[in-house]
CSV table of C-alpha atoms in Angstrom, one decimal:
chain,number,residue,atom,x,y,z
A,1,MET,CA,-20.2,6.1,-2.5
A,2,ILE,CA,-19.3,5.2,1.0
A,3,GLU,CA,-21.7,3.6,3.4
A,4,GLN,CA,-23.2,6.0,6.0
A,5,ASN,CA,-21.4,6.1,9.3
A,6,ASN,CA,-18.5,4.1,7.9
A,7,THR,CA,-15.2,4.6,9.6
A,8,HIS,CA,-12.1,3.2,7.8
A,9,PHE,CA,-9.4,4.2,10.3
A,10,ILE,CA,-8.4,1.6,12.9
A,11,SER,CA,-6.6,3.1,15.9
A,12,LEU,CA,-3.8,0.9,17.1
A,13,GLN,CA,-0.8,1.7,19.3
A,14,GLY,CA,1.9,0.4,17.0
A,15,THR,CA,0.7,1.6,13.6
A,16,PHE,CA,-0.4,4.9,12.2
A,17,ASN,CA,-2.1,4.0,8.9
A,18,THR,CA,-4.2,0.9,9.5
A,19,ARG,CA,-7.6,0.9,7.7
A,20,ASP,CA,-10.5,-1.2,6.9
A,21,LEU,CA,-11.4,-1.4,3.2
A,22,GLY,CA,-15.0,-2.3,4.1
A,23,GLY,CA,-18.0,0.0,3.5
A,24,TYR,CA,-17.4,1.1,0.0
A,25,GLN,CA,-20.4,0.7,-2.4
A,26,THR,CA,-19.9,-1.1,-5.7
A,27,GLU,CA,-21.4,-0.5,-9.1
A,28,SER,CA,-23.9,-3.3,-8.3
A,29,GLY,CA,-25.2,-1.5,-5.2
A,30,LYS,CA,-23.5,-4.0,-2.9
A,31,TYR,CA,-21.0,-3.0,-0.2
A,32,VAL,CA,-17.5,-4.3,0.6
A,33,LYS,CA,-17.8,-6.3,3.8
A,34,LYS,CA,-16.2,-4.8,6.9
A,35,ASN,CA,-13.5,-6.5,8.9
A,36,ARG,CA,-12.4,-8.7,6.0
A,37,LEU,CA,-9.9,-6.5,4.0
A,38,PHE,CA,-7.3,-4.3,5.7
A,39,ARG,CA,-4.4,-2.1,4.7
A,40,SER,CA,-1.6,-0.8,6.9
A,41,ASP,CA,1.9,0.5,7.4
A,42,ASP,CA,4.3,-2.1,8.8
A,43,LEU,CA,3.6,-4.3,11.8
A,44,TYR,CA,7.0,-4.0,13.5
A,45,LYS,CA,5.7,-2.0,16.5
A,46,LEU,CA,2.5,-3.9,17.2
A,47,THR,CA,1.8,-4.0,20.9
A,48,ILE,CA,0.3,-7.0,22.7
A,49,SER,CA,-3.1,-5.3,22.5
A,50,ASP,CA,-2.7,-4.6,18.8
A,51,ILE,CA,-2.0,-8.3,18.2
A,52,LYS,CA,-5.0,-9.2,20.2
A,53,TRP,CA,-7.1,-6.9,18.1
A,54,PHE,CA,-6.1,-8.7,14.9
A,55,GLU,CA,-6.6,-12.1,16.6
A,56,ASP,CA,-10.0,-11.1,17.8
A,57,HIS,CA,-10.9,-9.9,14.2
A,58,GLY,CA,-9.8,-13.3,12.7
A,59,LEU,CA,-6.8,-12.1,10.7
A,60,THR,CA,-5.6,-15.0,8.6
A,61,THR,CA,-3.3,-13.5,6.0
A,62,VAL,CA,-0.7,-10.8,5.8
A,63,ILE,CA,0.8,-9.6,2.4
A,64,ASP,CA,4.0,-7.7,2.9
A,65,PHE,CA,5.2,-5.6,0.0
A,66,ARG,CA,8.5,-4.5,1.6
A,67,ASN,CA,11.8,-5.5,0.3
A,68,PHE,CA,14.3,-7.8,2.0
A,69,ASN,CA,16.2,-5.1,3.9
A,70,GLU,CA,13.0,-3.5,5.1
A,71,ARG,CA,11.7,-6.8,6.4
A,72,LYS,CA,15.1,-7.6,8.0
A,73,ASN,CA,15.3,-4.2,9.8
A,74,ARG,CA,11.7,-4.0,10.9
A,75,PRO,CA,10.3,-7.6,11.0
A,76,ASP,CA,6.5,-7.9,11.4
A,77,LYS,CA,5.3,-9.0,14.8
A,78,ILE,CA,3.9,-12.6,14.5
A,79,ILE,CA,0.2,-12.9,14.9
A,80,LYS,CA,-1.0,-16.4,15.9
A,81,GLY,CA,-2.5,-18.4,13.0
A,82,VAL,CA,-1.6,-15.9,10.3
A,83,LYS,CA,0.1,-16.9,7.0
A,84,TYR,CA,2.6,-14.3,5.8
A,85,TYR,CA,3.4,-13.7,2.1
A,86,ASP,CA,6.5,-11.6,1.1
A,87,LEU,CA,5.7,-10.1,-2.3
A,88,SER,CA,8.0,-7.2,-2.9
A,89,PRO,CA,7.8,-5.1,-6.1
A,90,ASP,CA,11.2,-3.8,-4.9
A,91,ASP,CA,10.3,-0.2,-5.9
A,92,GLU,CA,13.4,2.0,-5.1
A,93,THR,CA,11.5,5.2,-4.6
A,94,ALA,CA,9.0,3.7,-2.2
A,95,ALA,CA,11.7,1.9,-0.3
A,96,LEU,CA,13.9,4.9,-0.1
A,97,ALA,CA,11.1,7.1,1.3
A,98,SER,CA,10.2,4.4,3.8
A,99,ALA,CA,13.7,3.5,5.2
A,100,ASP,CA,14.0,3.6,9.0
A,101,LEU,CA,16.0,5.9,11.2
A,102,LYS,CA,19.0,3.5,11.5
A,103,SER,CA,19.6,3.9,7.8
A,104,ASP,CA,18.9,7.6,7.4
A,105,LYS,CA,22.6,8.7,7.3
A,106,LYS,CA,23.4,6.1,4.6
A,107,LYS,CA,20.3,7.0,2.6
A,108,ILE,CA,21.0,10.7,2.7
A,109,ASP,CA,24.6,10.2,1.7
A,110,LYS,CA,23.3,8.3,-1.3
A,111,LEU,CA,20.9,11.1,-2.2
A,112,ILE,CA,23.6,13.7,-1.9
A,113,GLU,CA,25.7,11.7,-4.3
A,114,LYS,CA,22.8,11.4,-6.7
A,115,LYS,CA,22.3,15.2,-6.5
A,116,LYS,CA,25.9,15.7,-7.6
A,117,GLN,CA,25.2,13.5,-10.6
A,118,ASN,CA,22.0,15.5,-11.4
A,119,LYS,CA,19.9,12.3,-10.9
A,120,LEU,CA,17.4,13.6,-8.3
A,121,ASP,CA,13.9,14.0,-9.7
A,122,LEU,CA,12.4,17.0,-7.9
A,123,THR,CA,9.1,17.1,-9.8
A,124,GLY,CA,7.6,14.3,-7.8
A,125,ASP,CA,7.2,12.3,-11.0
A,126,GLY,CA,9.3,9.5,-9.5
A,127,LEU,CA,6.2,8.2,-7.7
A,128,LYS,CA,4.1,8.5,-10.8
A,129,LYS,CA,6.7,6.6,-12.8
A,130,SER,CA,6.7,3.9,-10.1
A,131,MET,CA,2.9,3.6,-10.1
A,132,VAL,CA,2.9,3.3,-13.9
A,133,GLY,CA,5.7,0.7,-13.6
A,134,PHE,CA,3.5,-1.3,-11.3
A,135,VAL,CA,0.9,-1.4,-14.1
A,136,ARG,CA,3.2,-2.1,-17.0
A,137,ASP,CA,6.1,-4.2,-15.7
A,138,SER,CA,5.5,-7.9,-16.5
A,139,GLU,CA,7.1,-9.2,-13.3
A,140,THR,CA,5.1,-6.8,-11.1
A,141,GLN,CA,2.0,-7.8,-13.0
A,142,LYS,CA,2.7,-11.4,-11.9
A,143,LEU,CA,3.2,-10.3,-8.3
A,144,TYR,CA,-0.1,-8.3,-8.1
A,145,ARG,CA,-2.0,-11.1,-9.9
A,146,GLN,CA,-0.8,-13.3,-7.0
A,147,VAL,CA,-2.2,-10.7,-4.6
A,148,LEU,CA,-5.6,-11.2,-6.2
A,149,GLU,CA,-5.2,-15.0,-6.2
A,150,ILE,CA,-4.5,-15.0,-2.5
A,151,HIS,CA,-7.8,-13.2,-1.9
A,152,ILE,CA,-9.7,-16.1,-3.3
A,153,LYS,CA,-7.8,-19.0,-1.7
A,154,GLU,CA,-10.3,-19.4,1.1
A,155,ASN,CA,-13.8,-18.2,1.7
A,156,ASN,CA,-13.1,-17.1,5.2
A,157,ASP,CA,-9.9,-15.3,4.8
A,158,VAL,CA,-9.3,-12.0,6.5
A,159,ILE,CA,-6.5,-10.2,4.7
A,160,LEU,CA,-4.1,-7.3,5.4
A,161,GLN,CA,-1.8,-5.7,2.9
A,162,HIS,CA,1.0,-3.5,4.0
A,163,CYS,CA,4.4,-2.0,3.2
A,164,ARG,CA,6.4,0.4,5.3
A,165,GLY,CA,4.1,3.5,5.3
A,166,GLY,CA,1.1,1.8,3.7
A,167,LYS,CA,1.1,4.3,0.8
A,168,ASP,CA,2.1,3.3,-2.8
A,169,ARG,CA,2.9,-0.4,-2.9
A,170,THR,CA,-0.1,-1.1,-0.6
A,171,GLY,CA,-2.1,1.7,-2.2
A,172,TYR,CA,-1.8,0.0,-5.6
A,173,GLY,CA,-2.6,-3.5,-4.2
A,174,SER,CA,-5.6,-2.1,-2.3
A,175,ALA,CA,-6.8,-0.3,-5.4
A,176,LEU,CA,-6.6,-3.4,-7.5
A,177,VAL,CA,-8.8,-5.4,-5.0
A,178,LEU,CA,-11.3,-2.5,-4.7
A,179,LEU,CA,-11.5,-2.1,-8.5
A,180,ALA,CA,-11.9,-5.9,-9.0
A,181,LEU,CA,-14.8,-5.7,-6.5
A,182,GLY,CA,-16.5,-3.0,-8.5
A,183,VAL,CA,-15.8,0.0,-6.4
A,184,SER,CA,-15.8,3.3,-8.3
A,185,GLU,CA,-12.5,4.9,-9.4
A,186,ASP,CA,-13.5,8.0,-7.3
A,187,ASP,CA,-13.8,6.0,-4.2
A,188,VAL,CA,-10.6,4.1,-4.9
A,189,ILE,CA,-8.8,7.4,-5.3
A,190,SER,CA,-10.4,8.7,-2.1
A,191,ASP,CA,-9.2,5.6,-0.2
A,192,TYR,CA,-5.7,6.1,-1.5
A,193,MET,CA,-5.7,9.8,-0.4
A,194,LEU,CA,-6.7,8.9,3.2
A,195,THR,CA,-3.0,8.0,3.6
A,196,ALA,CA,-2.2,11.7,3.3
A,197,LYS,CA,-4.3,12.4,6.5
A,198,TYR,CA,-3.0,9.5,8.5
A,199,ASN,CA,0.7,9.8,7.5
A,200,ALA,CA,0.9,13.6,8.1
A,201,ASP,CA,2.3,13.5,11.6
A,202,ARG,CA,4.6,10.7,10.8
A,203,ASN,CA,6.0,12.5,7.7
A,204,LYS,CA,6.5,15.7,9.7
A,205,ARG,CA,8.5,13.7,12.3
A,206,ARG,CA,10.5,12.0,9.6
A,207,MET,CA,11.5,15.3,8.0
A,208,ASN,CA,12.7,16.6,11.3
A,209,GLU,CA,14.8,13.5,11.6
A,210,TYR,CA,16.3,14.0,8.1
A,211,ARG,CA,17.3,17.5,9.0
A,212,LYS,CA,19.6,16.1,11.7
A,213,TYR,CA,21.7,14.7,8.8
A,214,THR,CA,21.4,17.4,6.1
A,215,LYS,CA,20.3,20.9,5.5
A,216,ASP,CA,20.5,20.6,1.7
A,217,PRO,CA,17.2,21.9,0.5
A,218,VAL,CA,17.3,19.8,-2.7
A,219,VAL,CA,17.7,16.6,-0.8
A,220,LEU,CA,15.1,17.5,1.7
A,221,LYS,CA,12.6,18.4,-1.1
A,222,TYR,CA,13.3,15.1,-2.7
A,223,LEU,CA,12.5,13.2,0.5
A,224,SER,CA,9.4,15.3,1.1
A,225,ASN,CA,8.2,14.5,-2.4
A,226,ALA,CA,8.9,10.8,-2.0
A,227,MET,CA,6.8,10.7,1.2
A,228,SER,CA,3.9,12.7,-0.1
A,229,THR,CA,0.5,11.2,-1.0
A,230,ARG,CA,-0.8,12.8,-4.2
A,231,LYS,CA,-3.9,12.2,-6.1
A,232,GLU,CA,-2.1,12.3,-9.5
A,233,VAL,CA,0.0,9.2,-8.5
A,234,ILE,CA,-2.9,6.8,-8.2
A,235,GLU,CA,-4.6,8.5,-11.1
A,236,ALA,CA,-1.5,7.8,-13.2
A,237,GLY,CA,-1.8,4.1,-12.4
A,238,ILE,CA,-5.6,4.0,-13.2
A,239,ASN,CA,-5.1,5.9,-16.5
A,240,GLU,CA,-2.3,3.5,-17.5
A,241,MET,CA,-4.7,0.6,-17.0
A,242,LYS,CA,-7.1,2.4,-19.4
A,243,LYS,CA,-4.4,3.0,-22.0
A,244,ILE,CA,-3.6,-0.7,-22.0
A,245,SER,CA,-7.1,-2.3,-21.7
A,246,VAL,CA,-9.7,0.5,-21.9
A,247,SER,CA,-10.9,0.0,-18.3
A,248,PRO,CA,-9.3,-1.2,-15.0
A,249,ILE,CA,-11.6,-4.2,-14.8
A,250,GLN,CA,-10.5,-5.3,-18.4
A,251,TYR,CA,-6.9,-4.7,-17.4
A,252,ILE,CA,-7.3,-7.0,-14.4
A,253,GLN,CA,-8.8,-9.6,-16.7
A,254,ASN,CA,-6.6,-9.2,-19.7
A,255,GLU,CA,-3.2,-8.2,-18.3
A,256,LEU,CA,-3.3,-9.9,-14.9
A,257,GLY,CA,-5.1,-12.9,-16.1
A,258,PHE,CA,-7.7,-12.7,-13.3
A,259,ASP,CA,-10.7,-13.7,-15.3
A,260,LYS,CA,-14.4,-13.0,-15.0
A,261,ASP,CA,-15.1,-16.2,-13.0
A,262,LYS,CA,-12.4,-15.3,-10.5
A,263,ILE,CA,-13.7,-11.7,-10.2
A,264,SER,CA,-17.2,-13.1,-9.6
A,265,TYR,CA,-15.9,-15.5,-7.0
A,266,LEU,CA,-13.9,-12.6,-5.3
A,267,ARG,CA,-17.1,-10.6,-5.2
A,268,SER,CA,-19.1,-13.5,-3.7
A,269,ILE,CA,-16.6,-13.6,-0.8
A,270,TYR,CA,-16.1,-10.0,0.0
A,271,LEU,CA,-19.4,-8.2,-0.9
A,272,ARG,CA,-22.7,-8.2,0.9
């Protein structure tokens, strides 16, 4: 359940998918505090007024899931007093879908070569496989466990998670935090799917940019699939947690090693 009159979207000039995770009700009847937990696309184009918005809202921590090349090509704007963590799961599908205009030609040439080798997955299952990989891969488990640990370092932290488009890498990180706080699976899925709404115009523009470099329908379909936000992707991740540990909260405890005491502490910080 979502708190009445709650608005998650934050309208900034330099981003298109910045949202507040506050306002979701938990199984205990409490609500996630507003203005404490944010998710976003990258912070490369933040304006002076955007930066001031984050400063005024007390942002202390940014978790950046982008890989090295993404960060090099589109470095985050620096916000005064903020600590930055680079924690990249280095997911090829997500990074490929999120590359910037400067690398479009190179990216499309690579996809054309993959097509010749019959290595392009046009079912859209690449994103599902990536999400399941986030759940199962031992190194990625360590990375997302660190995400949870960062959330309990300080009682007064205001934290933003982001990648390039704020979809899958950030979607999974945000889902873990909400699940650990006791938010229902339905609301976690709903939160993930808000990206489809806020990325729609951006995705349309990106597809028009891709068409400057190729008319190949197979390559264009692959790119469209990679940018899409689909319910079954986050569901695949949640279902994989259940396969491994019966429930998402037990997965967080057993596989990520974020135990009951830490979950209780997390909730004491971010719930009201």
